[in-house]
Coordinates of C-alpha atoms and ligand atoms in Angstrom, one line a residue:
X7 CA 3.2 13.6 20.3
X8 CA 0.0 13.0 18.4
X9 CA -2.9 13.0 20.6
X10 CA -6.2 11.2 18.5
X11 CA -9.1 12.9 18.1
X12 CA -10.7 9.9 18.4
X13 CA -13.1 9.7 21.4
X14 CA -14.6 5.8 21.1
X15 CA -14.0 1.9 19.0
X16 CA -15.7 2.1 16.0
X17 CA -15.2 -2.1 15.9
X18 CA -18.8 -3.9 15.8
X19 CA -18.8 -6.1 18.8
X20 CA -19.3 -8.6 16.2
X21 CA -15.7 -8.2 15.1
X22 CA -14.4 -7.7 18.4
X23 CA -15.8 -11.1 19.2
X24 CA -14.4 -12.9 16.1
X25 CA -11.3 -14.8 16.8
X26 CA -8.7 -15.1 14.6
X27 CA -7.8 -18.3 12.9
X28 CA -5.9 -20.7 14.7
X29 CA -3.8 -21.5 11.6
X30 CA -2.7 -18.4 10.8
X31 CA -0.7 -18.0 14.1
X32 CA 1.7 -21.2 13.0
X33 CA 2.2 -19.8 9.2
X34 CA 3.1 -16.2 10.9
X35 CA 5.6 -18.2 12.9
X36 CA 7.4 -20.3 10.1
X37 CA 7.3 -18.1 7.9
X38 CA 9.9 -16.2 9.6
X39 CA 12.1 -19.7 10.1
X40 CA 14.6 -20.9 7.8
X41 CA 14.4 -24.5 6.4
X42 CA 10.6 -25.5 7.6
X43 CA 9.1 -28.4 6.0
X44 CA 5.0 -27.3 5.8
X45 CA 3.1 -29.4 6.5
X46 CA 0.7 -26.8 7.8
X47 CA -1.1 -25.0 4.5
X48 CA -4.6 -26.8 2.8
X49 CA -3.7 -26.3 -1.0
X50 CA -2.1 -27.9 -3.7
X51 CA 1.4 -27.9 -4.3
X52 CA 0.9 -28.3 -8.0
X53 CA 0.1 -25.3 -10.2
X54 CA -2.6 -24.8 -12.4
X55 CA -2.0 -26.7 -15.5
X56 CA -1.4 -24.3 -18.6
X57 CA -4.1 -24.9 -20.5
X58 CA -6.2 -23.3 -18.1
X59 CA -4.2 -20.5 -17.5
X60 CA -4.0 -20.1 -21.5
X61 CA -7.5 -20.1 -21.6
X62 CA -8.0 -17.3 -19.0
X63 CA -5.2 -15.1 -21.0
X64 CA -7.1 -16.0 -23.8
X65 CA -10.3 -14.6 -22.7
X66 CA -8.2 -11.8 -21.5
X67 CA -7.0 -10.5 -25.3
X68 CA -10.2 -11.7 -26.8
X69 CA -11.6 -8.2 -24.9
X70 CA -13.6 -10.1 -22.3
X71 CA -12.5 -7.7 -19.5
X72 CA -16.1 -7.0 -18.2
X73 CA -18.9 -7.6 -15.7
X74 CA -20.2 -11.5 -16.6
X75 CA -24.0 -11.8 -15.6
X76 CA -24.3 -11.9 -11.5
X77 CA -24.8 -15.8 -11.2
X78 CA -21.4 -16.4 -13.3
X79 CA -21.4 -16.6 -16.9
X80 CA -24.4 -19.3 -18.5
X81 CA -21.6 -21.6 -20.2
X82 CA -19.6 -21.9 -17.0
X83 CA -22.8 -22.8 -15.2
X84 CA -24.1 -25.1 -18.0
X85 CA -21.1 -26.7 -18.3
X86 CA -21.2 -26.9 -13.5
X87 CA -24.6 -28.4 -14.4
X88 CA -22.8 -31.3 -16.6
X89 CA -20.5 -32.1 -14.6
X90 CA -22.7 -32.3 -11.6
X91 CA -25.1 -34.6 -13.3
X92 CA -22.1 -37.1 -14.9
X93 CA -20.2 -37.2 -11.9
X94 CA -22.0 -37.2 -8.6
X95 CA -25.7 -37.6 -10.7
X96 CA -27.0 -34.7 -9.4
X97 CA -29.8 -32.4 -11.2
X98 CA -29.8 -28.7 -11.5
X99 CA -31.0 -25.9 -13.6
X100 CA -28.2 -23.4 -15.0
X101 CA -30.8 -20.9 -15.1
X102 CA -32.0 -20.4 -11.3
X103 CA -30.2 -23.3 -9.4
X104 CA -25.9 -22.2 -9.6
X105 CA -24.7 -19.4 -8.4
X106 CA -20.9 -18.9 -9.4
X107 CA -18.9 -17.1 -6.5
X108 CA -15.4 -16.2 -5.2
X109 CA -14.4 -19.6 -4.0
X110 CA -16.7 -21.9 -1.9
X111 CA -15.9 -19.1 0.5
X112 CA -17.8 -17.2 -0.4
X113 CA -20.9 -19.7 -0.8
X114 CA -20.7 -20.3 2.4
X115 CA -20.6 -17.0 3.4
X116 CA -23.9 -15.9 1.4
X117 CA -25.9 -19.4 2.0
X118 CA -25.7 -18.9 5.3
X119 CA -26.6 -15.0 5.1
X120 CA -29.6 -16.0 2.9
X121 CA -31.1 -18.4 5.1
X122 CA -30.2 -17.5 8.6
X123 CA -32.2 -15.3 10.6
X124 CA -30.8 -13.6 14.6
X125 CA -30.2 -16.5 16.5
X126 CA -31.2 -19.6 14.9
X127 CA -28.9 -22.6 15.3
X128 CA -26.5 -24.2 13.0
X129 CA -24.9 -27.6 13.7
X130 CA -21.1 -27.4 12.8
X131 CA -19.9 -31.1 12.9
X132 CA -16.2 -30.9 14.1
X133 CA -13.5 -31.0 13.7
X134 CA -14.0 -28.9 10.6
X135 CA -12.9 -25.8 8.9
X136 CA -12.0 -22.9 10.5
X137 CA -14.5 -20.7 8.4
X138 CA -17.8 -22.7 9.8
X139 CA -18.8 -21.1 12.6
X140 CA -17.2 -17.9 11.9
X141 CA -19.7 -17.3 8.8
X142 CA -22.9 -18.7 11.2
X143 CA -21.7 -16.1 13.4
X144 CA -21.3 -13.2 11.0
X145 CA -24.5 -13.8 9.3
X146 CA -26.3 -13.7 13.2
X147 CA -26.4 -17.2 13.5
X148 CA -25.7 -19.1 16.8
X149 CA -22.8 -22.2 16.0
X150 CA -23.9 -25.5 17.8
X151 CA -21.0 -28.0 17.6
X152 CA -21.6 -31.7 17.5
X153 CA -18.2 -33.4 18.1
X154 CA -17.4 -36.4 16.4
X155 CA -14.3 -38.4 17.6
X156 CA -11.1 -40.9 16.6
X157 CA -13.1 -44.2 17.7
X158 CA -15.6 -43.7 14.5
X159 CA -12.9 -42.1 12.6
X160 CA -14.7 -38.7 12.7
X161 CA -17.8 -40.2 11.0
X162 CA -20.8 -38.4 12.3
X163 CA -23.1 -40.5 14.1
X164 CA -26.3 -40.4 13.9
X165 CA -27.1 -40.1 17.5
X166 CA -24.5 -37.5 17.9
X167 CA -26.4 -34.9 15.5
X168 CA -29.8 -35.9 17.3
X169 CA -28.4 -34.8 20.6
X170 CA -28.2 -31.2 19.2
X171 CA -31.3 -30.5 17.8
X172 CA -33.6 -28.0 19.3
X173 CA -36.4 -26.3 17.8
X174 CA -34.1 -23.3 16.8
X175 CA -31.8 -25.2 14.7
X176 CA -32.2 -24.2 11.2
X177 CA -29.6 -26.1 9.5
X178 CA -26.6 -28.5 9.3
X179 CA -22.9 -28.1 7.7
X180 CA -21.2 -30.5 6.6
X181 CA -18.1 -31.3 5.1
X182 CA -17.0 -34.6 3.7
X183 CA -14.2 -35.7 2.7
X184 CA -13.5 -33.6 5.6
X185 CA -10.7 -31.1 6.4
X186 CA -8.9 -31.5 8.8
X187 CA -9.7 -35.3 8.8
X188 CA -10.1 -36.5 6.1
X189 CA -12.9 -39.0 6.6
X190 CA -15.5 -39.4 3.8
X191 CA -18.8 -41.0 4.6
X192 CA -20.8 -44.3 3.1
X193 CA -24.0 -44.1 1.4
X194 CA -25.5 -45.8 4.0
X195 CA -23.6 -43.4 6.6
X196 CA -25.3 -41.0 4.9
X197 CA -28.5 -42.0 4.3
X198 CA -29.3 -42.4 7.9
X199 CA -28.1 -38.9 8.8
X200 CA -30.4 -37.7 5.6
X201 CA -33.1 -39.6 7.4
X202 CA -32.3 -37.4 10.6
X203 CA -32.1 -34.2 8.2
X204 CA -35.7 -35.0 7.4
X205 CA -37.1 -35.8 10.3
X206 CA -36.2 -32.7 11.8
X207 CA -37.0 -30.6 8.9
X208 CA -33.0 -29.1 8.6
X209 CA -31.2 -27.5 5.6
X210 CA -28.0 -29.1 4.6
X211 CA -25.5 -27.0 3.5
X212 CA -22.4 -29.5 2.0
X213 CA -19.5 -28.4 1.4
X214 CA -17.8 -31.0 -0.4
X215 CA -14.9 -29.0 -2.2
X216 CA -12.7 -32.3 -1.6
X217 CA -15.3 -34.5 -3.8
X218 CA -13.0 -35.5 -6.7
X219 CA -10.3 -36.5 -3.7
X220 CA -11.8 -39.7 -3.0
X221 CA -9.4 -42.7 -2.9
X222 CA -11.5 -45.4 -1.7
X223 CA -14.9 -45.4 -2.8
X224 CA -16.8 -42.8 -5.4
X225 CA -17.9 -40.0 -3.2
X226 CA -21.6 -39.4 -2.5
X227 CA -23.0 -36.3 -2.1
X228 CA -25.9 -36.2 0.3
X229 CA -28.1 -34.4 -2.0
X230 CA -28.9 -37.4 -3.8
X231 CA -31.2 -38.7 -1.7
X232 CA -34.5 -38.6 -1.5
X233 CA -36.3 -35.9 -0.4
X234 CA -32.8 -34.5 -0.2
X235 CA -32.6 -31.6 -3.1
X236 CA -34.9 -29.1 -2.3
X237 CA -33.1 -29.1 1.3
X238 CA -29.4 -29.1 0.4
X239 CA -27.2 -26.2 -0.6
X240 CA -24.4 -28.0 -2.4
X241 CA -21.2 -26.1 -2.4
X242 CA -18.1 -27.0 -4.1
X243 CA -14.9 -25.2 -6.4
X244 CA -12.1 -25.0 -8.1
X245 CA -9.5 -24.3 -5.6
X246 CA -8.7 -28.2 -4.6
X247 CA -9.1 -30.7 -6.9
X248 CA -8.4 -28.6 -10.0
X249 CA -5.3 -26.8 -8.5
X250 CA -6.7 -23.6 -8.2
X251 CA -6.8 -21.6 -4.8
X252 CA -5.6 -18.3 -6.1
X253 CA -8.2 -17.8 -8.7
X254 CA -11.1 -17.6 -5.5
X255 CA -13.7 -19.5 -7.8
X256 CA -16.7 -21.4 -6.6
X257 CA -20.3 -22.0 -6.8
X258 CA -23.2 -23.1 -5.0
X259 CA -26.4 -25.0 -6.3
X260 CA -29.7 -26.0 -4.5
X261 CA -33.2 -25.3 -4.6
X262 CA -33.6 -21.5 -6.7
X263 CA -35.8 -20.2 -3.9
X264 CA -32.0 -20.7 -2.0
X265 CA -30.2 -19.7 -5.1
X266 CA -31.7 -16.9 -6.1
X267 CA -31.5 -15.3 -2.5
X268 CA -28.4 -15.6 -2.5
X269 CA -27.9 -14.2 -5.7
X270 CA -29.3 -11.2 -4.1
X271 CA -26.5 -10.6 -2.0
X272 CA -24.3 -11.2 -4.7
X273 CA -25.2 -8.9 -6.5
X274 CA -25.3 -6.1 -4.1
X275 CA -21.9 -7.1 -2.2
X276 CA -19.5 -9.0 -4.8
X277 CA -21.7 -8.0 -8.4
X278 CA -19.8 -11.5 -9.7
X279 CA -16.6 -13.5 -9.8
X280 CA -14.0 -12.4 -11.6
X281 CA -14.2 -12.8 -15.8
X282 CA -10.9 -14.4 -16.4
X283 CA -10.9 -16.7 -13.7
X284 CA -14.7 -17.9 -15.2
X285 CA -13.3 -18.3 -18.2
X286 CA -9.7 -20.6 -17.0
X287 CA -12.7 -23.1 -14.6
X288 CA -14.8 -23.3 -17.7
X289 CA -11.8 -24.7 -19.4
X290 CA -10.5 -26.7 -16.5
X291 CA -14.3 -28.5 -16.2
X292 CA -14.4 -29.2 -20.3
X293 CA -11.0 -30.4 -20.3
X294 CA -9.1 -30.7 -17.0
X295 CA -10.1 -34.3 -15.8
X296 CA -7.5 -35.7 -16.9
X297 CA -5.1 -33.4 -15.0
X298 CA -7.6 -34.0 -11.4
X299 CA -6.8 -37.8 -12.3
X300 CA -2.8 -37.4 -12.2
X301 CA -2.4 -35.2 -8.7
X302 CA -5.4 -37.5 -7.4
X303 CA -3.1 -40.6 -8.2
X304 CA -0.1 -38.5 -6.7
X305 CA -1.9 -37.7 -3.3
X306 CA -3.5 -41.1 -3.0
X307 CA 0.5 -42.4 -2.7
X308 CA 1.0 -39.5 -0.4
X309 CA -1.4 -40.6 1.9
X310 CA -0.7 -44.2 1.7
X311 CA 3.4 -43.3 2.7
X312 CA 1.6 -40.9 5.7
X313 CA -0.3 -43.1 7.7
X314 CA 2.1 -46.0 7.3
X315 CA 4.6 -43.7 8.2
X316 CA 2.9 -42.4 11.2
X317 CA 1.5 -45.9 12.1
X318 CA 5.7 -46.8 12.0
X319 CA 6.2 -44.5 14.9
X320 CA 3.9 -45.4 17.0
X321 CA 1.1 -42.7 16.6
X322 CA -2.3 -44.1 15.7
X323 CA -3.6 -42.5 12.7
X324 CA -6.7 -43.8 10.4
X325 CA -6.2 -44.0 6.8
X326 CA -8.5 -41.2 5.3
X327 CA -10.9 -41.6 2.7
X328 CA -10.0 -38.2 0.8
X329 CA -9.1 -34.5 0.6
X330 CA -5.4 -34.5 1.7
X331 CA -4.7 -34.2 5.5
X332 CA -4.0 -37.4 7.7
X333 CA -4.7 -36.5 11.3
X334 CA -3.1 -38.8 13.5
X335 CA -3.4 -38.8 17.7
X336 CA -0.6 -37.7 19.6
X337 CA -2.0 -38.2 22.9
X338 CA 0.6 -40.9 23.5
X339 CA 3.4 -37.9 23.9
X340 CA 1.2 -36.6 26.6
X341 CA 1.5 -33.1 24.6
X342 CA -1.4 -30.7 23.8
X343 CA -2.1 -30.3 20.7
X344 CA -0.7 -27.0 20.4
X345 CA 2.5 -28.1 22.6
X346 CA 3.3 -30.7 20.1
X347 CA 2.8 -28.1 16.6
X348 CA 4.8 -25.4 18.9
X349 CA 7.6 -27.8 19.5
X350 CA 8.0 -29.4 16.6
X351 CA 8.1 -26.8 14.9
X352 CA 11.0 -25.0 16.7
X353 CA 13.2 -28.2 17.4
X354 CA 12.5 -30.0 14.2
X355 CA 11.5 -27.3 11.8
X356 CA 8.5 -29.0 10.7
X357 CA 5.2 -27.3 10.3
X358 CA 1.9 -29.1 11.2
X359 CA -1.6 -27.4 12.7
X360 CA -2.9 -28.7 16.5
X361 CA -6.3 -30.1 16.3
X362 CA -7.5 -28.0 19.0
X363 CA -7.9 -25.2 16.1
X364 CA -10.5 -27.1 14.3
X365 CA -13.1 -26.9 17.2
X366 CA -14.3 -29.9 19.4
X367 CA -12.8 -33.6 18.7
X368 CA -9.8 -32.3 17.3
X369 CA -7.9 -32.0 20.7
X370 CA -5.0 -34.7 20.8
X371 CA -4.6 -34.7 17.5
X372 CA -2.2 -32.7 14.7
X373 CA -3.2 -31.9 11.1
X374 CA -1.2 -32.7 8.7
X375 CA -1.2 -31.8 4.7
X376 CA 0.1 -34.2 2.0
X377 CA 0.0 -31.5 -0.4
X378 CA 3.4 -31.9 -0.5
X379 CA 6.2 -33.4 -2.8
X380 CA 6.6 -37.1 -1.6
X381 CA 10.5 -36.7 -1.1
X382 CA 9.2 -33.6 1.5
X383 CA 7.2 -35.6 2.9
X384 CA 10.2 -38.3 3.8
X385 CA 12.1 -35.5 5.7
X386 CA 9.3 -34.4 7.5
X387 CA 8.6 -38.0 8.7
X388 CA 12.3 -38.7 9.8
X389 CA 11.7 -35.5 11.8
X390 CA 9.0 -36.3 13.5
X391 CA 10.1 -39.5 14.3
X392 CA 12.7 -38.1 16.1
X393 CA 11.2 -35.9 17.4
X394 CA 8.6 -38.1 19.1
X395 CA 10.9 -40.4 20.6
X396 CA 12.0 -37.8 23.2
X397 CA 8.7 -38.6 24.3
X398 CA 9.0 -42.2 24.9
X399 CA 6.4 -43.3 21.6
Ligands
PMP6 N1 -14.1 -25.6 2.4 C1 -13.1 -26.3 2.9 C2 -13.5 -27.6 3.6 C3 -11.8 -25.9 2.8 O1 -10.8 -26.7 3.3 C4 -11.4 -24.7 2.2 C5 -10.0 -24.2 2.0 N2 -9.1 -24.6 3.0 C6 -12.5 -24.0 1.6 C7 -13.8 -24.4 1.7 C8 -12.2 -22.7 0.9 O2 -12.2 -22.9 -0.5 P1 -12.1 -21.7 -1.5 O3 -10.6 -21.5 -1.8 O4 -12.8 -22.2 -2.7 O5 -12.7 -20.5 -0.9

């Protein structure tokens, strides 16, 4: 028997505190079922239209097989800059305000890094993405969470975000339209938590990768208001609305002080995104809209079967304003949230995520993803029907 030489854990207590991700626990499990409907996974089931991917293969025999400048190549980054400006009308310099990265993970990941010192306090507004507090935590940050809750549809109050301010909170995240709710804000909704922001003399980081998956209204980004710019990080990418979660391309702008800290790290830890996937987003910004247009139409039916669906059986479930979860209560089954996912998922072979995973607010409710072919979606209904009328809904 091998006996190891060594004598201690080499594990940072950092990484022994980190948990891991909720989600991944469910996709371990189906993946090993036969005959699962998903309803679990947050990307696109549509693929990367060609033209993009012909562009990247392009750049690809055209030799460009190299290092691109640390912030991302200047024509993707003009070209962020344009589409910023025509679509959500917000301003920003290609030289020193975008920062290109491996998907808005990554942005996250260095915003907070280049901002945060040991100990100050982000606000996480949950139920949100796993990745939030994680990343505050990794970069020495302390995760504050303000809950938001089913009566208000998830909105963030106001008041609730007060509540949680003390004098070591640095900055806010937030994320809307929201995952794993879906719920998008008004301009007035957000106007008075900018008016918060300001008072309280907070960074906004927004993460609003879901932007272009807007069904009701246009989407707003918080960094057009006043007094609003030179305190936001604006992150976004390419993975959602432009089908493309397996090229890990991103970006971040905000105020070049923020920007070009980051670009720091960058440059140190990542050096830049990769070439060819610069190359296929530059051609899905120049020419992809119409393709965002098609699976935005195709979602926005999705949804609209979901939450009538789920209404039909008895669970309560808002209708969301964008990205593409619905995430109805199923407090009526008197089931956890992670009873109900486990369960279903073993007598109905259908694979949704329990709230709980998304932090506070999200107990009582399930996640589910409409990134899903509609006649998918059918099954997985039928199924859960059934399913929840063992439980007297
Ligand atoms: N932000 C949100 C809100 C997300 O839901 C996700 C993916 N699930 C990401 C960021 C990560 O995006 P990317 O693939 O660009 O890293």
């Amino acid at each position: 028997m091998k006996t190891s030489t060594m004598k201690r854990s080499y594990l940072s207590e950092t990484a022994k505190k980190l948990k891991p991700s909720g989600i991944r626990k469910f996709f371990d499990l189906a993946s090993q079922m036969e005959g699962v409907i998903s309803l679990g996974v947050g990307e696109p089931d549509f693929v990367t239209p060609w033209h993009v991917c012909e562009a990247s293969l392009d750049s690809l025999e055209r030799g460009y097989t190299g290092y691109t400048s640390n912030a991302g190549l200047l024509e993707l980054r003009t070209e962020i800059v344009k589409y910023l400006q025509g679509k959500f009308n917000l301003t920003y310099d290609a030289e020193d305000e975008v920062i290109v990265t491996v998907g808005a993970s990554q942005a996250i990941d260095v915003a907070l890094r280049a901002i945060l010192d040991s100990g100050d306090e982000v606000l996480v507004v949950e139920p949100c993405f796993v990745a939030y507090s994680a990343s505050v935590s990794l970069a020495g940050g302390v995760p504050v969470a303000v809950p938001t809750s089913a009566e208000s549809e998830f909105k963030l109050l106001p008041e609730q975000l007060e509540q949680k301010i003390t004098e070591k909170t640095k900055a806010i995240i937030l994320c809307f339209p929201n995952n794993p709710t879906g719920t998008t804000m008004s301009e007035q909704e957000l106007d008075n938590v900018a008016d918060i922001v300001k008072k309280h003399d907070l960074l906004v980081l927004t993460d609003e990768i879901y932007a272009e998956l807007s069904y009701n209204e246009e989407h707003v980004s918080i960094a057009r208001f006043n007094g609003m710019k030179e305190r936001t990080i604006y992150i976004s990418g390419f993975s959602k609305a432009f089908a493309m979660t397996g090229w890990r391309l991103g970006y971040a702008a905000g105020p070049a002080e923020i920007i070009q800290a980051m670009l720091k790290i960058h440059q140190y830890t990542i050096m830049c995104a990769p070439t060819m996937a610069q190359y296929g987003a530059l051609e899905a910004l120049k020419t992809g809209m119409d393709d965002v247009n098609e699976m935005v139409k195709s979602y926005r039916q999705r949804r609209n079967f979901l939450v009538k669906s789920f209404q039909e059986i008895g669970l309560d479930c808002h209708l969301p304003g964008g990205a593409f979860y619905v995430f109805p209560s199923i407090k009526k089954t008197g089931l956890t949230s992670e009873q109900f996912a486990e369960r279903l998922l073993h007598e109905e072979k259908v694979a949704v995520v329990p709230g709980n995973v998304f932090g506070e607010g999200g107990e009582g409710h399930i996640r589910c993803s409409y990134a899903t072919s509609l006649s998918e979606l059918q099954e997985a209904m039928n199924r859960i029907g059934r399913f929840t009328r063992k439980y007297a809904v």
